[in-house]
CSV table of C-alpha atoms and ligand atoms in Angstrom, one decimal:
chain,number,residue,atom,x,y,z
A,529,UNK,CA,60.8,3.5,5.4
A,530,UNK,CA,59.2,6.5,3.7
A,531,UNK,CA,57.6,9.5,4.8
A,532,UNK,CA,54.9,11.3,3.1
A,533,UNK,CA,54.2,15.1,3.8
A,534,UNK,CA,50.3,15.5,3.8
A,535,UNK,CA,48.6,18.3,3.8
A,536,UNK,CA,44.9,18.3,5.3
A,537,UNK,CA,42.9,20.4,4.3
A,538,UNK,CA,39.6,19.9,6.0
A,539,UNK,CA,37.9,23.0,4.7
A,540,UNK,CA,33.3,23.9,5.3
A,541,UNK,CA,31.1,21.9,6.6
A,542,UNK,CA,31.1,18.2,6.9
A,543,UNK,CA,34.7,18.2,5.2
A,544,UNK,CA,36.0,18.9,9.2
A,545,UNK,CA,34.0,15.7,10.0
A,546,UNK,CA,35.6,13.2,7.2
A,547,UNK,CA,38.5,14.3,7.4
A,548,UNK,CA,39.5,13.9,11.2
A,549,UNK,CA,38.2,9.9,9.8
A,550,UNK,CA,40.7,9.8,6.5
A,551,UNK,CA,43.7,11.4,8.5
A,552,UNK,CA,42.9,8.5,11.7
A,553,UNK,CA,42.7,6.2,9.2
A,554,UNK,CA,45.8,6.9,8.3
A,555,UNK,CA,47.5,6.8,11.1
A,556,UNK,CA,46.2,3.2,12.1
A,557,UNK,CA,47.8,2.2,8.6
A,558,UNK,CA,51.0,3.3,9.5
A,559,UNK,CA,50.9,2.3,12.9
A,560,UNK,CA,49.6,-1.6,11.6
A,561,UNK,CA,52.0,-2.1,8.8
A,562,UNK,CA,54.3,0.1,9.5
A,563,UNK,CA,54.6,0.1,5.4
A,564,UNK,CA,55.1,4.4,5.8
A,565,UNK,CA,55.3,7.4,8.2
A,566,UNK,CA,52.8,10.4,7.7
A,567,UNK,CA,54.2,13.7,8.4
A,568,UNK,CA,50.9,15.4,8.1
A,569,UNK,CA,49.8,19.0,8.5
A,570,UNK,CA,45.8,20.5,8.7
A,571,UNK,CA,45.3,24.1,7.3
A,572,UNK,CA,42.1,25.5,8.5
A,573,UNK,CA,41.2,27.5,5.3
A,574,UNK,CA,37.4,27.2,4.8
A,575,UNK,CA,34.5,30.2,4.7
A,576,UNK,CA,35.3,30.7,8.9
A,577,UNK,CA,38.9,32.3,7.4
A,578,UNK,CA,37.1,34.0,4.8
A,579,UNK,CA,35.0,35.7,6.8
A,580,UNK,CA,38.2,37.1,9.2
A,581,UNK,CA,40.9,37.1,6.3
A,582,UNK,CA,38.7,38.4,3.5
A,583,UNK,CA,40.1,35.7,1.5
A,584,UNK,CA,39.0,31.9,1.8
A,585,UNK,CA,42.9,30.9,1.5
A,586,UNK,CA,46.3,33.2,1.8
A,587,UNK,CA,47.8,34.5,-1.2
A,588,UNK,CA,50.8,32.2,-1.2
A,589,UNK,CA,48.5,28.9,0.0
A,590,UNK,CA,49.2,27.6,-3.2
A,591,UNK,CA,53.4,28.0,-2.5
A,592,UNK,CA,53.0,26.0,0.5
A,593,UNK,CA,51.0,23.6,-0.6
A,594,UNK,CA,53.7,22.8,-3.2
A,595,UNK,CA,55.8,21.9,-0.2
A,596,UNK,CA,53.7,18.0,0.6
A,597,UNK,CA,53.7,15.4,-1.2
A,598,UNK,CA,49.7,15.0,-1.2
A,599,UNK,CA,46.4,17.0,0.0
A,600,UNK,CA,43.7,15.7,1.7
A,601,UNK,CA,40.8,17.4,1.1
A,602,UNK,CA,37.1,17.7,3.0
A,603,UNK,CA,34.5,19.9,0.8
A,604,UNK,CA,34.5,23.6,0.3
A,605,UNK,CA,31.6,26.0,0.8
A,606,UNK,CA,28.5,27.1,3.0
A,607,UNK,CA,26.7,29.1,0.3
A,608,UNK,CA,24.6,30.7,3.2
A,609,UNK,CA,27.7,32.7,4.5
A,610,UNK,CA,29.6,33.2,1.6
A,611,UNK,CA,28.7,32.7,-2.2
A,612,UNK,CA,29.7,29.8,-3.3
A,613,UNK,CA,30.6,31.3,-6.6
A,614,UNK,CA,33.1,32.6,-4.8
A,615,UNK,CA,34.1,29.9,-2.1
A,616,UNK,CA,34.4,27.7,-4.8
A,617,UNK,CA,37.5,29.4,-6.9
A,618,UNK,CA,39.2,30.7,-3.9
A,619,UNK,CA,39.6,27.1,-2.4
A,620,UNK,CA,38.6,24.0,-4.5
A,621,UNK,CA,39.4,24.8,-8.0
A,622,UNK,CA,42.1,27.3,-7.0
A,623,UNK,CA,44.3,24.2,-6.4
A,624,UNK,CA,42.5,22.4,-9.2
A,625,UNK,CA,43.4,24.6,-11.5
A,626,UNK,CA,46.9,26.4,-9.7
A,627,UNK,CA,47.9,23.4,-9.8
A,628,UNK,CA,46.8,22.1,-13.0
A,629,UNK,CA,46.1,19.2,-11.7
A,630,UNK,CA,44.2,18.3,-14.9
A,631,UNK,CA,42.7,14.4,-14.0
A,632,UNK,CA,39.7,13.9,-11.9
A,633,UNK,CA,39.4,10.3,-11.6
A,634,UNK,CA,36.1,9.0,-10.4
A,635,UNK,CA,35.4,5.1,-9.6
A,636,UNK,CA,32.0,4.1,-9.3
A,637,UNK,CA,31.5,0.7,-7.8
A,638,UNK,CA,29.7,-1.0,-5.4
A,639,UNK,CA,31.1,-1.9,-2.1
A,640,UNK,CA,30.0,-5.0,0.1
A,641,UNK,CA,26.1,-4.4,1.5
A,642,UNK,CA,25.8,-0.7,0.4
A,643,UNK,CA,22.4,0.0,-0.8
A,644,UNK,CA,22.0,0.5,-4.7
A,645,UNK,CA,18.6,1.7,-5.4
A,646,UNK,CA,19.4,-0.2,-9.0
A,647,UNK,CA,17.5,-3.4,-8.6
A,648,UNK,CA,19.2,-6.6,-8.5
A,649,UNK,CA,22.4,-5.3,-8.6
A,650,UNK,CA,25.5,-5.9,-6.3
A,651,UNK,CA,29.5,-6.2,-6.1
A,652,UNK,CA,30.8,-6.4,-9.2
A,653,UNK,CA,28.2,-6.2,-11.6
A,654,UNK,CA,29.8,-2.8,-12.2
A,655,UNK,CA,32.8,-0.7,-11.9
A,656,UNK,CA,33.2,2.0,-13.6
A,657,UNK,CA,36.0,4.0,-14.3
A,658,UNK,CA,35.2,8.7,-14.7
A,659,UNK,CA,37.8,10.3,-16.3
A,660,UNK,CA,37.0,14.5,-15.6
A,661,UNK,CA,38.7,16.8,-17.5
A,662,UNK,CA,39.6,19.3,-14.3
A,663,UNK,CA,41.7,22.0,-15.6
A,664,UNK,CA,39.2,24.0,-18.5
A,665,UNK,CA,35.9,23.3,-20.9
A,666,UNK,CA,32.8,24.8,-18.7
A,667,UNK,CA,34.9,25.8,-16.0
A,668,UNK,CA,37.2,27.7,-17.4
A,669,UNK,CA,35.9,30.6,-16.1
A,670,UNK,CA,35.6,32.3,-19.3
A,671,UNK,CA,32.8,34.8,-19.6
A,672,UNK,CA,31.5,37.9,-17.6
A,673,UNK,CA,28.0,39.8,-17.2
A,674,UNK,CA,27.3,43.4,-18.4
A,675,UNK,CA,24.3,45.8,-17.6
A,676,UNK,CA,23.8,44.0,-14.7
A,677,UNK,CA,20.4,45.0,-12.9
A,678,UNK,CA,19.2,45.9,-16.3
A,679,UNK,CA,16.5,45.0,-18.7
A,680,UNK,CA,19.0,44.3,-21.2
A,681,UNK,CA,21.4,42.4,-18.1
A,682,UNK,CA,23.8,39.7,-20.4
A,683,UNK,CA,25.7,36.6,-19.0
A,684,UNK,CA,28.5,34.7,-21.0
A,685,UNK,CA,29.9,31.4,-19.6
A,686,UNK,CA,31.9,29.9,-22.3
A,687,UNK,CA,33.4,26.7,-22.7
A,688,UNK,CA,36.9,27.0,-23.0
A,689,UNK,CA,38.3,23.5,-25.1
A,690,UNK,CA,42.3,23.7,-26.2
A,691,UNK,CA,44.0,20.9,-28.0
A,692,UNK,CA,46.3,20.5,-25.6
A,693,UNK,CA,43.5,20.3,-22.8
A,694,UNK,CA,41.3,18.0,-24.4
A,695,UNK,CA,44.3,15.7,-25.7
A,696,UNK,CA,46.1,15.1,-22.9
A,697,UNK,CA,43.3,14.5,-20.8
A,698,UNK,CA,41.8,12.1,-23.5
A,699,UNK,CA,45.3,10.3,-24.1
A,700,UNK,CA,44.9,10.1,-19.9
A,701,UNK,CA,42.3,7.9,-20.3
A,702,UNK,CA,43.4,5.3,-23.3
A,703,UNK,CA,46.8,5.2,-21.5
A,704,UNK,CA,45.0,4.2,-17.7
A,705,UNK,CA,42.9,1.7,-19.4
A,706,UNK,CA,45.8,-0.3,-21.4
A,707,UNK,CA,47.7,0.3,-17.8
A,708,UNK,CA,44.6,-1.1,-15.6
A,709,UNK,CA,43.9,-3.8,-18.5
A,710,UNK,CA,40.3,-2.3,-18.8
A,711,UNK,CA,39.3,-3.0,-22.8
A,712,UNK,CA,37.0,-0.1,-23.8
A,713,UNK,CA,36.5,3.8,-23.3
A,714,UNK,CA,33.3,5.4,-23.9
A,715,UNK,CA,33.6,10.1,-25.4
A,716,UNK,CA,31.1,11.7,-23.7
A,717,UNK,CA,29.9,14.0,-25.7
A,718,UNK,CA,27.4,16.6,-27.4
A,719,UNK,CA,28.2,17.6,-30.4
A,720,UNK,CA,24.7,17.1,-31.7
A,721,UNK,CA,23.5,20.2,-30.0
A,722,UNK,CA,26.2,22.3,-29.6
A,723,UNK,CA,28.8,22.6,-32.8
A,724,UNK,CA,31.6,23.6,-31.4
A,725,UNK,CA,33.6,23.2,-28.6
A,726,UNK,CA,32.4,19.2,-28.7
A,727,UNK,CA,32.6,18.4,-32.0
A,728,UNK,CA,36.6,19.6,-32.0
A,729,UNK,CA,36.3,17.1,-28.5
A,730,UNK,CA,35.2,13.9,-30.2
A,731,UNK,CA,37.4,15.3,-33.5
A,732,UNK,CA,40.4,15.1,-30.7
A,733,UNK,CA,39.2,11.6,-28.9
A,734,UNK,CA,39.3,10.2,-32.7
A,735,UNK,CA,43.0,10.9,-33.4
A,736,UNK,CA,43.7,9.7,-29.9
A,737,UNK,CA,41.9,6.8,-30.1
A,738,UNK,CA,43.9,5.7,-33.6
A,739,UNK,CA,46.9,5.4,-31.5
A,740,UNK,CA,45.3,2.7,-29.6
A,741,UNK,CA,43.8,0.0,-31.6
A,742,UNK,CA,44.0,-2.6,-28.8
A,743,UNK,CA,41.3,-0.5,-27.2
A,744,UNK,CA,37.6,-0.5,-28.5
A,745,UNK,CA,35.5,3.0,-28.3
A,746,UNK,CA,31.5,4.5,-28.4
A,747,UNK,CA,30.5,7.8,-28.5
A,748,UNK,CA,27.4,8.9,-26.2
A,749,UNK,CA,25.9,11.6,-25.8
A,750,UNK,CA,25.8,12.9,-22.4
A,751,UNK,CA,21.9,12.8,-22.1
A,752,UNK,CA,21.5,9.0,-23.0
A,753,UNK,CA,25.1,8.4,-21.2
A,754,UNK,CA,23.4,9.7,-17.9
A,755,UNK,CA,20.4,7.1,-18.6
A,756,UNK,CA,22.4,4.8,-19.3
A,757,UNK,CA,24.2,4.9,-16.0
A,758,UNK,CA,21.3,4.2,-14.6
A,759,UNK,CA,19.7,1.7,-16.8
A,760,UNK,CA,22.6,0.0,-18.0
A,761,UNK,CA,25.8,0.6,-15.8
A,762,UNK,CA,27.8,-2.3,-16.6
A,763,UNK,CA,28.0,-1.5,-20.2
A,764,UNK,CA,30.4,1.5,-18.8
A,765,UNK,CA,34.7,0.8,-18.7
A,766,UNK,CA,36.3,3.9,-18.7
A,767,UNK,CA,34.2,7.3,-19.8
A,768,UNK,CA,36.5,10.4,-20.8
A,769,UNK,CA,33.9,13.8,-20.5
A,770,UNK,CA,34.4,17.5,-20.2
A,771,UNK,CA,34.7,19.4,-17.0
A,772,UNK,CA,30.9,19.5,-15.9
A,773,UNK,CA,29.7,16.2,-17.6
A,774,UNK,CA,32.5,14.8,-15.6
A,775,UNK,CA,30.7,16.5,-12.3
A,776,UNK,CA,27.3,15.8,-13.4
A,777,UNK,CA,27.5,12.1,-14.0
A,778,UNK,CA,29.9,11.5,-11.1
A,779,UNK,CA,27.1,12.6,-8.4
A,780,UNK,CA,25.1,10.1,-10.8
A,781,UNK,CA,27.4,7.1,-9.7
A,782,UNK,CA,27.4,7.9,-6.4
A,783,UNK,CA,23.4,7.8,-6.0
A,784,UNK,CA,24.1,4.1,-8.0
A,785,UNK,CA,27.0,3.2,-5.4
A,786,UNK,CA,24.2,4.1,-1.8
A,787,UNK,CA,24.7,7.6,-1.0
A,788,UNK,CA,27.2,10.6,-2.1
A,789,UNK,CA,28.6,9.4,1.3
A,790,UNK,CA,30.7,6.7,-0.5
A,791,UNK,CA,32.2,7.7,-3.9
A,792,UNK,CA,35.7,9.7,-3.9
A,793,UNK,CA,38.6,11.4,-6.3
A,794,UNK,CA,41.8,12.1,-7.2
A,795,UNK,CA,42.7,15.4,-8.4
A,796,UNK,CA,46.3,14.6,-10.6
A,797,UNK,CA,48.9,16.2,-12.4
A,798,UNK,CA,50.4,12.5,-14.6
A,799,UNK,CA,53.8,14.8,-15.0
A,800,UNK,CA,53.8,15.3,-10.6
A,801,UNK,CA,54.5,18.9,-11.3
A,802,UNK,CA,52.2,19.6,-8.2
A,803,UNK,CA,50.9,17.7,-6.1
A,804,UNK,CA,48.0,15.8,-6.3
A,805,UNK,CA,44.7,16.3,-4.4
A,806,UNK,CA,42.5,13.4,-2.5
A,807,UNK,CA,38.7,14.5,-1.4
A,808,UNK,CA,35.5,12.8,-1.5
A,809,UNK,CA,33.2,13.8,-4.3
A,810,UNK,CA,30.4,15.2,-2.2
A,811,UNK,CA,30.5,19.1,-0.8
A,812,UNK,CA,29.8,20.1,2.9
A,813,UNK,CA,26.3,19.0,3.3
A,814,UNK,CA,25.7,22.0,5.0
A,815,UNK,CA,22.1,20.0,5.5
A,816,UNK,CA,23.5,17.6,8.4
A,817,UNK,CA,26.5,19.7,9.2
A,818,UNK,CA,27.4,19.5,12.6
A,819,UNK,CA,25.5,16.7,13.7
A,820,UNK,CA,27.6,14.1,13.1
A,821,UNK,CA,26.2,12.0,11.0
A,822,UNK,CA,28.2,12.9,7.4
A,823,UNK,CA,29.5,9.2,6.0
A,824,UNK,CA,33.2,8.9,6.3
A,825,UNK,CA,33.5,6.4,3.3
A,826,UNK,CA,33.9,9.3,0.6
A,827,UNK,CA,37.2,10.1,2.3
A,828,UNK,CA,38.7,7.3,3.7
A,829,UNK,CA,38.4,6.3,0.4
A,830,UNK,CA,39.7,9.1,-0.9
A,831,UNK,CA,42.6,8.5,1.4
A,832,UNK,CA,43.3,5.2,0.3
A,833,UNK,CA,43.4,6.5,-3.4
A,834,UNK,CA,46.1,8.9,-1.8
A,835,UNK,CA,48.3,5.7,-0.6
A,836,UNK,CA,48.1,4.4,-3.7
A,837,UNK,CA,49.1,6.7,-5.6
A,838,UNK,CA,52.5,7.5,-2.6
A,839,UNK,CA,53.2,4.1,-3.9
A,840,UNK,CA,51.4,1.2,-1.0
A,841,UNK,CA,49.2,-0.5,-3.7
A,842,UNK,CA,49.1,-3.6,-1.2
A,843,UNK,CA,48.5,-1.1,1.6
A,844,UNK,CA,45.5,0.7,-0.6
A,845,UNK,CA,43.7,-2.6,-1.1
A,846,UNK,CA,43.7,-3.5,2.7
A,847,UNK,CA,42.4,0.2,3.7
A,848,UNK,CA,39.3,-0.6,1.0
A,849,UNK,CA,39.4,-4.3,2.0
A,850,UNK,CA,38.7,-2.6,6.2
A,851,UNK,CA,36.0,-0.3,4.3
A,852,UNK,CA,34.3,-3.2,2.8
A,853,UNK,CA,34.6,-5.6,6.0
A,854,UNK,CA,32.6,-2.1,7.4
A,855,UNK,CA,30.1,-1.9,4.2
A,856,UNK,CA,29.3,-5.7,4.8
A,857,UNK,CA,28.5,-5.6,8.7
A,858,UNK,CA,26.9,-2.7,9.9
A,859,UNK,CA,28.2,1.1,11.1
A,860,UNK,CA,26.8,3.1,8.3
A,861,UNK,CA,25.7,6.2,8.8
A,862,UNK,CA,21.9,7.3,8.3
A,863,UNK,CA,22.4,8.0,4.3
A,864,UNK,CA,23.3,3.9,4.0
A,865,UNK,CA,20.3,3.6,6.3
A,866,UNK,CA,22.0,2.4,9.4
A,867,UNK,CA,22.3,4.8,12.6
A,868,UNK,CA,26.1,5.2,13.6
A,869,UNK,CA,27.6,8.0,13.9
A,870,UNK,CA,30.1,9.4,11.6
A,871,UNK,CA,33.3,8.5,14.5
A,872,UNK,CA,31.4,5.0,14.9
A,873,UNK,CA,31.7,4.3,11.4
A,874,UNK,CA,35.5,5.2,11.1
A,875,UNK,CA,36.2,3.4,14.2
A,876,UNK,CA,34.8,0.8,12.1
A,877,UNK,CA,37.0,1.1,9.8
A,878,UNK,CA,40.3,1.4,12.2
A,879,UNK,CA,39.4,-2.0,13.9
A,880,UNK,CA,38.9,-3.8,10.8
A,881,UNK,CA,42.2,-2.9,9.6
A,882,UNK,CA,43.7,-3.7,12.6
A,883,UNK,CA,41.6,-6.7,11.9
A,884,UNK,CA,43.3,-7.7,8.8
A,885,UNK,CA,46.4,-6.3,9.6
A,886,UNK,CA,46.2,-9.0,13.2
A,887,UNK,CA,45.4,-12.1,10.6
A,888,UNK,CA,47.9,-10.8,7.7
A,889,UNK,CA,50.7,-10.9,10.0
A,890,UNK,CA,50.2,-14.2,12.2
B,997,NAD,P1,26.8,18.2,-1.3
B,997,NAD,O1,27.2,17.1,-1.7
B,997,NAD,O2,26.9,18.6,-0.1
B,997,NAD,O3,25.2,17.5,-0.6
B,997,NAD,C1,24.1,16.5,-1.5
B,997,NAD,C2,23.4,15.7,-0.4
B,997,NAD,O4,23.8,14.6,0.0
B,997,NAD,C3,22.5,16.3,1.1
B,997,NAD,O5,21.8,15.8,1.2
B,997,NAD,C4,24.0,15.7,1.8
B,997,NAD,O6,23.3,15.3,3.2
B,997,NAD,C5,24.3,14.6,1.3
B,997,NAD,N1,25.6,13.6,1.5
B,997,NAD,C6,27.0,14.6,0.9
B,997,NAD,N2,27.9,14.1,1.6
B,997,NAD,C7,27.1,13.2,2.5
B,997,NAD,C8,27.8,12.5,3.4
B,997,NAD,N3,29.1,12.2,3.3
B,997,NAD,N4,27.5,11.5,4.2
B,997,NAD,C9,25.8,11.7,4.6
B,997,NAD,N5,25.1,12.4,3.5
B,997,NAD,C10,25.8,13.2,2.5
B,997,NAD,O7,26.2,18.7,-2.5
B,997,NAD,P2,25.0,20.6,-2.1
B,997,NAD,O8,24.3,20.3,-1.1
B,997,NAD,O9,24.9,20.5,-3.8
B,997,NAD,O10,26.3,21.5,-1.9
B,997,NAD,C11,26.3,22.2,-0.3
B,997,NAD,C12,28.2,23.0,-0.9
B,997,NAD,O11,28.9,22.0,-1.2
B,997,NAD,C13,27.8,24.1,-1.8
B,997,NAD,O12,28.5,25.0,-1.1
B,997,NAD,C14,29.2,23.6,-3.0
B,997,NAD,O13,29.1,24.0,-3.8
B,997,NAD,C15,29.9,22.8,-2.1
B,997,NAD,N6,30.6,21.3,-3.3
B,997,NAD,C16,31.5,21.2,-2.7
B,997,NAD,C17,32.5,20.5,-3.8
B,997,NAD,C18,34.2,20.4,-2.9
B,997,NAD,O14,34.5,20.8,-2.3
B,997,NAD,N7,34.5,18.8,-3.4
B,997,NAD,C19,31.8,19.9,-4.1
B,997,NAD,C20,30.3,19.5,-4.4
B,997,NAD,C21,29.7,20.5,-3.5
B,998,IPM,C1,33.0,18.0,-7.0
B,998,IPM,C2,32.3,19.4,-6.9
B,998,IPM,C3,32.8,20.6,-7.5
B,998,IPM,C4,33.0,20.9,-9.4
B,998,IPM,C5,32.4,22.4,-7.4
B,998,IPM,C6,32.2,22.2,-5.6
B,998,IPM,C7,33.3,23.2,-7.6
B,998,IPM,O1,30.6,19.9,-7.4
B,998,IPM,O2,34.2,18.2,-6.9
B,998,IPM,O3,32.7,17.7,-8.0
B,998,IPM,O4,31.8,21.3,-9.4
B,998,IPM,O5,33.8,20.7,-9.8
B,999,MN,MN1,30.2,17.4,-8.1
């Protein structure tokens, strides 16, 4: 039986509550299936840690994390305590970029029973996969501010697209489409108004697409893609988007799935150079932090993605099935229209997991 070393980074706000539920579900999965062992270690890196140590994570944090098989992250940021531009760059973005986790996979589909705002839509009606570039683009950190405080102050933030960075994410999207037996890739772009970087992105997309004649493609300007996600999400299959566009579209996906408490994401270096990181799409939700009412579904889903990535496809399906049992029958948090607490919802998922494991063994 394999033992997997997992780093737990709860981070800030509701991250602490939801990672605890993710961890408990992973423990239950190991106990009920006997398929794996977890060797988990939690790290206190957070805005509180920043206040004590002057940095969000220690200097050698990436060296430490590199010794793990995977990372389960909660959320980063308490903007009233530490400016976001500091905590995000020293926290979550440092791991994504420092580990060259250049793929950010963000699925959007309806779990049974969840309250989508889309009239007449239910599970199976849409199932899209956003492949978000995660290492450069608008997030490259290229820019600066000069003449601060003066009337002629200047602020620049420059999108950086490299051939290597653009080609590898688009190729990954096509390879993934093939591997999953999907058929269609949408190029999300903005090459009408922005005449340099997105035009280059489109050219690379066309070059790569030519290597995959069995996969159909279309090109969608990001503003129109945002509208299309709401009006006809079923017309999407796989989307490939730059860092910022993928960020925005994946929160729209969360809203369609019932709440930001639902969608999960995987940050991956496909070459396996560094450990992958799994996290909810949502943030630290300061507006509800400390109330014990955050949905743990996104983090449990992220944990399922981690289980699959670590080679346990059957067990990952089991977690998703248990999540589906709970979303179909109650124990939902207030964001999803219920009155359950974070702990109630997590406990219900673990009960469902045990029930499924027992019936599978019978
Ligand atoms: P957010 O995702 O934290 O919250 C947006 C809204 O969704 C809030 O009303 C919140 O209550 C709700 N929500 C989010 N997760 C929920 C859950 N699990 N259950 C129920 N409701 C949930 O976004 P924000 O308010 O824009 O950002 C708050 C902080 O989080 C900021 O510091 C931001 O930078 C940070 N952030 C971090 C990450 C990350 O670490 N990956 C992601 C997004 C935002
Ligand atoms: C996300 C978040 C992050 C992002 C922030 C917190 C830096 O919004 O994971 O979607 O923009 O990638
Ligand atoms: Mn986001």
